[in-house]
CSV table of C-alpha atoms in Angstrom, one decimal:
chain,number,residue,atom,x,y,z
A,1093,MET,CA,99.3,46.4,6.4
A,1094,THR,CA,97.2,47.8,9.3
A,1095,ASN,CA,98.5,51.4,9.7
A,1096,LYS,CA,96.6,54.5,8.5
A,1097,GLY,CA,93.5,52.5,7.3
A,1098,ARG,CA,95.6,50.3,5.0
A,1099,PHE,CA,94.1,47.3,6.7
A,1100,TYR,CA,90.6,48.2,5.5
A,1101,LYS,CA,91.9,49.3,2.1
A,1102,ASN,CA,93.5,45.8,1.7
A,1103,VAL,CA,90.4,44.0,2.9
A,1104,GLY,CA,88.6,45.8,0.1
A,1105,ASN,CA,91.3,44.9,-2.4
A,1106,SER,CA,90.9,41.2,-1.4
A,1107,ILE,CA,87.2,41.4,-2.1
A,1108,LEU,CA,87.8,43.0,-5.5
A,1109,GLY,CA,90.7,40.7,-6.4
A,1110,LYS,CA,93.1,43.7,-6.6
A,1111,PRO,CA,96.8,43.8,-5.5
A,1112,PHE,CA,97.5,44.7,-1.9
A,1113,THR,CA,99.0,48.1,-1.0
A,1114,ARG,CA,102.3,46.5,-0.2
A,1115,GLN,CA,104.1,44.4,-2.9
A,1116,ARG,CA,105.5,41.8,-0.5
A,1117,VAL,CA,102.8,40.3,1.7
A,1118,THR,CA,103.4,37.2,3.8
A,1119,GLU,CA,101.2,34.2,3.3
A,1120,ASN,CA,99.8,34.7,6.8
A,1121,GLU,CA,99.0,38.3,6.0
A,1122,ARG,CA,97.3,37.3,2.8
A,1123,ARG,CA,95.2,34.7,4.5
A,1124,MET,CA,94.2,37.1,7.2
A,1125,LEU,CA,93.1,39.8,4.7
A,1126,ASP,CA,91.2,37.2,2.6
A,1127,PHE,CA,89.5,35.9,5.7
A,1128,TYR,CA,88.3,39.3,6.7
A,1129,GLY,CA,87.3,40.0,3.1
A,1130,ASN,CA,85.1,36.9,3.1
A,1131,ILE,CA,83.6,37.7,6.5
A,1132,LEU,CA,82.9,41.3,5.4
A,1133,SER,CA,81.3,40.1,2.2
A,1134,TYR,CA,78.9,38.0,4.2
A,1135,HIS,CA,78.1,40.8,6.6
A,1136,ALA,CA,77.5,43.2,3.7
A,1137,LEU,CA,75.3,40.8,1.7
A,1138,SER,CA,73.3,39.7,4.7
A,1139,LYS,CA,72.9,43.3,5.9
A,1140,THR,CA,74.5,42.2,9.2
A,1141,ASP,CA,75.5,45.0,11.6
A,1142,SER,CA,79.0,44.4,12.8
A,1143,LEU,CA,82.0,46.2,14.1
A,1144,LEU,CA,84.0,45.0,11.0
A,1145,ARG,CA,81.4,46.4,8.6
A,1146,SER,CA,81.1,49.7,10.5
A,1147,LYS,CA,84.9,50.2,10.6
A,1148,PHE,CA,85.2,49.3,6.9
A,1149,ILE,CA,82.6,51.9,5.9
A,1150,ASP,CA,84.4,54.5,8.1
A,1151,LYS,CA,88.0,53.7,7.1
A,1152,ASN,CA,87.7,52.7,3.4
A,1153,GLU,CA,86.8,55.6,1.0
A,1154,GLN,CA,85.6,53.1,-1.6
A,1155,SER,CA,83.4,51.1,0.9
A,1156,ARG,CA,80.1,52.1,-0.7
A,1157,GLU,CA,81.3,51.2,-4.2
A,1158,ILE,CA,82.7,47.8,-2.9
A,1159,ILE,CA,79.4,47.0,-1.1
A,1160,ASN,CA,77.4,47.9,-4.2
A,1161,TYR,CA,79.8,45.8,-6.3
A,1162,LEU,CA,79.0,42.8,-4.0
A,1163,ASP,CA,75.3,43.4,-4.3
A,1164,LYS,CA,75.4,43.5,-8.1
A,1165,SER,CA,77.9,40.8,-8.8
A,1166,ASN,CA,76.9,38.1,-6.3
A,1167,SER,CA,74.7,35.2,-7.2
A,1168,VAL,CA,75.6,32.9,-4.3
A,1169,PRO,CA,72.8,32.4,-1.7
A,1170,ILE,CA,73.5,33.8,1.8
A,1171,ASP,CA,73.2,30.4,3.5
A,1172,ILE,CA,75.9,28.9,1.2
A,1173,ILE,CA,78.2,31.9,1.9
A,1174,ALA,CA,77.7,31.5,5.6
A,1175,GLN,CA,78.8,27.9,5.4
A,1176,SER,CA,81.9,28.6,3.3
A,1177,SER,CA,83.4,31.7,5.0
A,1178,THR,CA,86.9,30.8,4.0
A,1179,ILE,CA,86.2,30.4,0.3
A,1180,LYS,CA,86.4,33.5,-1.8
A,1181,LEU,CA,83.1,34.6,-3.4
A,1182,ILE,CA,84.9,35.3,-6.7
A,1183,TYR,CA,85.4,31.5,-7.2
A,1184,GLN,CA,81.8,30.6,-6.1
A,1185,ASN,CA,80.3,33.1,-8.5
A,1186,ARG,CA,82.5,32.0,-11.3
A,1187,ILE,CA,81.3,28.4,-10.9
A,1188,LEU,CA,77.6,29.6,-11.0
A,1189,SER,CA,78.3,31.7,-14.1
A,1190,MET,CA,80.0,29.0,-16.1
A,1191,GLN,CA,77.9,28.2,-19.2
A,1192,ASP,CA,79.8,25.0,-20.1
A,1193,SER,CA,78.8,21.8,-18.3
A,1194,LEU,CA,80.5,21.6,-14.9
A,1195,PRO,CA,82.3,18.4,-13.9
A,1196,ASN,CA,80.0,16.3,-11.8
A,1197,ILE,CA,80.7,14.9,-8.3
A,1198,PRO,CA,82.0,11.3,-8.6
A,1199,GLN,CA,79.5,8.7,-7.8
A,1200,LYS,CA,82.2,6.2,-6.7
A,1201,THR,CA,85.0,6.4,-4.2
A,1202,GLU,CA,87.8,4.6,-6.0
A,1203,TYR,CA,91.3,6.2,-6.3
A,1204,GLU,CA,90.6,7.6,-9.7
A,1205,ASP,CA,87.3,9.1,-8.5
A,1206,CYS,CA,89.0,10.7,-5.6
A,1207,LEU,CA,91.8,12.1,-7.8
A,1208,HIS,CA,89.2,13.4,-10.3
A,1209,LEU,CA,87.3,15.3,-7.5
A,1210,LEU,CA,90.5,16.8,-6.2
A,1211,GLU,CA,91.7,17.9,-9.6
A,1212,ASN,CA,88.4,19.6,-10.2
A,1213,LEU,CA,88.5,21.4,-6.8
A,1214,TYR,CA,92.1,22.4,-7.5
A,1215,ASP,CA,91.2,24.1,-10.7
A,1216,LEU,CA,87.8,25.5,-9.8
A,1217,TYR,CA,88.9,27.1,-6.6
A,1218,ASN,CA,92.4,28.1,-7.8
A,1219,TRP,CA,94.3,26.1,-5.2
A,1220,GLU,CA,97.6,26.9,-7.0
A,1221,GLN,CA,97.2,30.4,-5.7
A,1222,GLU,CA,95.1,30.0,-2.6
A,1223,GLU,CA,96.3,26.8,-1.0
A,1224,THR,CA,100.0,26.3,-1.8
A,1225,GLY,CA,101.7,29.0,0.3
A,1226,GLY,CA,102.8,29.3,3.9
A,1227,ARG,CA,104.4,26.9,6.3
A,1228,SER,CA,101.4,24.4,6.3
A,1229,PRO,CA,99.8,24.6,2.8
A,1230,LEU,CA,96.9,22.3,1.9
A,1231,VAL,CA,98.9,21.3,-1.2
A,1232,ARG,CA,102.5,22.2,-2.2
A,1233,SER,CA,101.8,21.6,-5.8
A,1234,ARG,CA,99.4,19.8,-8.2
A,1235,GLU,CA,101.5,16.7,-7.7
A,1236,SER,CA,100.3,16.5,-4.1
A,1237,LEU,CA,96.9,15.5,-5.3
A,1238,THR,CA,98.0,12.0,-6.0
A,1239,TYR,CA,98.9,11.6,-2.3
A,1240,TYR,CA,95.6,13.0,-1.1
A,1241,ALA,CA,93.7,10.8,-3.5
A,1242,PHE,CA,95.5,7.8,-2.1
A,1243,LEU,CA,94.7,8.9,1.5
A,1244,MET,CA,91.1,9.9,0.7
A,1245,ASN,CA,90.4,6.6,-1.0
A,1246,SER,CA,91.5,4.7,2.1
A,1247,TRP,CA,89.8,7.0,4.5
A,1248,VAL,CA,86.3,7.2,2.9
A,1249,ASN,CA,86.3,3.4,2.3
A,1250,SER,CA,86.4,2.7,6.1
A,1251,TYR,CA,90.0,1.4,6.2
A,1252,PRO,CA,91.3,1.3,9.8
A,1253,LEU,CA,93.8,3.9,10.7
A,1254,ASN,CA,96.6,1.4,11.2
A,1255,VAL,CA,96.0,0.0,7.7
A,1256,ILE,CA,96.0,3.6,6.3
A,1257,ILE,CA,99.3,4.3,8.0
A,1258,ARG,CA,100.9,1.1,6.8
A,1259,GLN,CA,99.7,1.5,3.2
A,1260,THR,CA,100.8,5.2,3.1
A,1261,ILE,CA,104.3,4.2,4.4
A,1262,ASP,CA,104.6,1.7,1.6
A,1263,TYR,CA,103.2,4.2,-0.9
A,1264,TYR,CA,105.8,6.9,0.1
A,1265,HIS,CA,108.6,4.4,0.0
A,1266,SER,CA,107.7,2.7,-3.3
A,1267,ASN,CA,107.1,6.0,-5.1
A,1268,SER,CA,110.3,7.7,-3.7
A,1269,LYS,CA,108.2,10.5,-2.2
A,1270,GLU,CA,109.8,13.3,-0.2
A,1271,ILE,CA,109.1,14.5,3.3
A,1272,PHE,CA,110.2,17.8,4.8
A,1273,SER,CA,112.8,17.8,7.5
A,1274,TYR,CA,112.4,20.0,10.6
A,1275,ASP,CA,114.5,22.7,8.8
A,1276,ARG,CA,111.9,22.6,6.0
A,1277,LEU,CA,114.3,20.9,3.5
A,1278,PRO,CA,112.9,18.1,1.3
A,1279,ILE,CA,114.4,14.6,1.8
A,1280,ARG,CA,113.5,11.3,0.3
A,1281,PHE,CA,111.4,9.1,2.6
A,1282,ASP,CA,113.1,6.0,4.0
A,1283,LYS,CA,110.7,3.5,5.6
A,1284,TYR,CA,113.6,2.1,7.6
A,1285,ASN,CA,114.3,5.4,9.3
A,1286,LYS,CA,112.4,5.8,12.6
A,1287,SER,CA,112.3,9.6,12.5
A,1288,HIS,CA,110.9,9.4,8.9
A,1289,ILE,CA,108.2,7.0,10.1
A,1290,ASN,CA,107.3,9.3,13.0
A,1291,TYR,CA,107.1,12.3,10.8
A,1292,LEU,CA,104.9,10.5,8.3
A,1293,VAL,CA,102.6,9.1,10.9
A,1294,ASN,CA,102.1,12.6,12.4
A,1295,LYS,CA,101.5,14.0,8.9
A,1296,ILE,CA,98.9,11.3,8.0
A,1297,ILE,CA,96.9,12.0,11.2
A,1298,SER,CA,97.1,15.8,10.7
A,1299,ASP,CA,96.1,15.5,7.0
A,1300,ILE,CA,93.1,13.4,7.9
A,1301,GLU,CA,91.9,15.7,10.6
A,1302,HIS,CA,92.8,19.1,9.1
A,1303,SER,CA,92.9,18.5,5.3
A,1304,LEU,CA,90.3,15.8,4.6
A,1305,ARG,CA,87.9,16.4,7.4
A,1306,PHE,CA,88.1,20.2,7.3
A,1307,LYS,CA,89.5,22.0,4.3
A,1308,ILE,CA,88.8,19.5,1.5
A,1309,LYS,CA,85.4,18.7,3.0
A,1310,MET,CA,84.5,22.4,3.0
A,1311,TYR,CA,85.4,22.7,-0.7
A,1312,ALA,CA,83.5,19.5,-1.6
A,1313,LYS,CA,80.4,20.7,0.2
A,1314,ASN,CA,80.6,24.1,-1.3
A,1315,TYR,CA,80.9,22.7,-4.8
A,1316,THR,CA,78.1,20.2,-4.2
A,1317,ASP,CA,75.8,23.0,-2.9
A,1318,LEU,CA,76.6,25.2,-6.0
A,1319,LEU,CA,76.0,22.3,-8.4
A,1320,MET,CA,72.6,21.5,-6.7
A,1321,LEU,CA,71.7,25.2,-7.1
A,1322,LYS,CA,72.6,25.2,-10.8
A,1323,TYR,CA,70.5,22.0,-11.3
A,1324,SER,CA,67.5,23.5,-9.4
A,1325,VAL,CA,67.7,26.7,-11.5
A,1326,ASN,CA,67.6,24.5,-14.7
A,1327,GLU,CA,64.8,22.4,-13.1
A,1328,GLN,CA,66.9,19.3,-13.1
A,1329,THR,CA,66.5,16.6,-10.5
A,1330,VAL,CA,69.8,14.9,-9.6
A,1331,HIS,CA,71.2,12.9,-6.8
A,1332,LEU,CA,74.7,13.8,-5.8
A,1333,PRO,CA,76.7,11.6,-3.3
A,1334,ASN,CA,77.3,13.2,0.0
A,1335,TRP,CA,81.1,13.6,0.0
A,1336,GLU,CA,80.8,16.0,2.9
A,1337,ASP,CA,79.8,13.0,5.1
A,1338,PHE,CA,82.2,10.6,3.5
A,1339,LEU,CA,85.1,12.9,4.4
A,1340,GLU,CA,83.8,13.8,7.8
A,1341,TYR,CA,83.0,10.3,9.0
A,1342,GLY,CA,85.6,8.4,7.0
A,1343,THR,CA,83.1,6.0,5.4
A,1344,THR,CA,80.4,5.7,2.8
A,1345,ASP,CA,78.4,3.3,5.1
A,1346,LEU,CA,75.3,5.0,6.4
A,1347,THR,CA,75.1,2.6,9.4
A,1348,ILE,CA,78.7,3.4,10.5
A,1349,ILE,CA,77.8,7.1,10.2
A,1350,GLU,CA,74.7,6.5,12.3
A,1351,LEU,CA,76.8,4.8,14.9
A,1352,GLN,CA,79.3,7.6,15.0
A,1353,ASN,CA,76.4,10.0,15.5
A,1354,LEU,CA,75.6,8.0,18.7
A,1355,GLY,CA,79.0,8.9,20.0
A,1356,PHE,CA,81.1,5.9,19.0
A,1357,PRO,CA,84.4,6.7,17.3
A,1358,ARG,CA,85.0,5.5,13.8
A,1359,HIS,CA,86.9,2.3,14.6
A,1360,ILE,CA,84.4,1.3,17.2
A,1361,ALA,CA,81.4,2.1,15.0
A,1362,THR,CA,82.9,-0.1,12.2
A,1363,PHE,CA,83.5,-2.9,14.7
A,1364,LEU,CA,79.9,-2.7,16.0
A,1365,LYS,CA,78.5,-2.6,12.6
A,1366,ASN,CA,80.5,-5.7,11.5
A,1367,ASN,CA,79.9,-7.7,14.7
A,1368,TYR,CA,77.1,-6.5,16.9
A,1369,LEU,CA,74.5,-4.7,14.8
A,1370,LYS,CA,71.8,-7.0,16.1
A,1371,TYR,CA,71.7,-5.1,19.3
A,1372,PHE,CA,70.7,-1.9,17.5
A,1373,ILE,CA,67.2,-1.0,16.4
A,1374,VAL,CA,67.3,0.4,12.9
A,1375,GLU,CA,64.2,2.0,11.3
A,1376,ASN,CA,64.4,3.3,7.8
A,1377,GLY,CA,68.2,3.5,7.9
A,1378,THR,CA,68.2,5.4,11.2
A,1379,ILE,CA,69.3,3.9,14.6
A,1380,THR,CA,66.5,4.7,17.0
A,1381,ASP,CA,67.7,2.8,20.1
A,1382,PHE,CA,69.9,-0.1,21.2
A,1383,TYR,CA,70.1,-2.7,23.8
A,1384,GLU,CA,72.9,-1.3,25.9
A,1385,THR,CA,73.1,-4.0,28.7
A,1386,ASP,CA,72.7,-6.9,26.3
A,1387,LEU,CA,75.5,-5.5,24.1
A,1388,LEU,CA,77.9,-5.1,27.0
A,1389,GLU,CA,77.1,-8.6,28.3
A,1390,SER,CA,77.7,-10.1,24.9
A,1391,LEU,CA,81.0,-8.1,24.6
A,1392,ARG,CA,82.1,-9.2,28.1
A,1393,ASP,CA,81.8,-12.9,27.1
A,1394,SER,CA,83.6,-12.3,23.8
A,1395,PRO,CA,87.3,-12.3,22.8
A,1396,TYR,CA,87.0,-8.6,22.1
A,1397,GLN,CA,88.1,-7.4,25.6
A,1398,GLN,CA,89.8,-4.2,24.4
A,1399,GLU,CA,86.7,-3.1,22.6
A,1400,PHE,CA,84.6,-4.2,25.6
A,1401,ARG,CA,86.5,-1.9,27.9
A,1402,GLU,CA,86.5,1.0,25.4
A,1403,ILE,CA,82.7,0.7,24.8
A,1404,GLN,CA,82.1,0.6,28.5
A,1405,SER,CA,84.0,3.8,28.9
A,1406,ILE,CA,82.1,5.5,26.0
A,1407,LEU,CA,78.7,4.5,27.4
A,1408,GLY,CA,79.7,5.3,31.0
A,1409,LYS,CA,78.3,2.0,32.1
A,1410,PHE,CA,80.4,-0.7,33.7
A,1411,ILE,CA,79.3,-4.3,34.3
A,1412,SER,CA,81.2,-7.0,36.1
A,1413,SER,CA,83.8,-8.8,34.1
A,1414,GLU,CA,82.4,-12.0,35.6
A,1415,LYS,CA,79.3,-13.8,34.4
């Protein structure tokens, strides 16, 4: 794929949506070429001088035509492209060019709302082709969306991680879901099998960190940005919920988000919001300061000794455990 200029030929093919020069391309190769195609598209449209752009112009005989094609066919603003470098421009432009009414962003975060959002993203961004291949696909099939909707619903509604894990174990068991063994073969999940439990716990944590908080968040933000652009062009004023933050912070509660921005992890932020918010100064929904010593002294004298020790460590301030 990289010999005799074929790399740059295939980067161009990725941009144009054409087949690669070799019939059989591994998923890793496809992702690499698509990634470079996305980066090159951004460099070309933003007129950014880069080694990639220079090499592409030198090595690909159709480089000028491809760059002209990008200039003429693209309607996505540069700032949106820069924030969505792993999403193909062809899908973003297709969304902007759709004449029919686009599905809106769900206003609520119940299971059905999460599933609705995922199904729309799956169709609009062609996840069947883009996100189902390789050793660690985002989704193995459309049926995987029900699992992600279940996980997303718990995550964005501030459920503690231990509750999410317990509920997901029950969900897998009661729905006869399959997991993949270490030799990549599907096997039915058994909640009484310790190795199955360990596998699923690791999968849940990975799916939260890499799927919900990264990939799905990126798609949700891109779609929200494109919707807002379409509304502004049509001179419509709308309020769309911030699913980017919901997925990043694992909550829809703005106070818990504020606490996380102060450096507290999600579970501690939720704990403080529910029990010790009086020690924080909130102005117009923003936490401007907090009474650090008073908070720690109150925690010291409380039953929450594990949280007390953790918060001391986070703040880097330690007080005597004695009154």
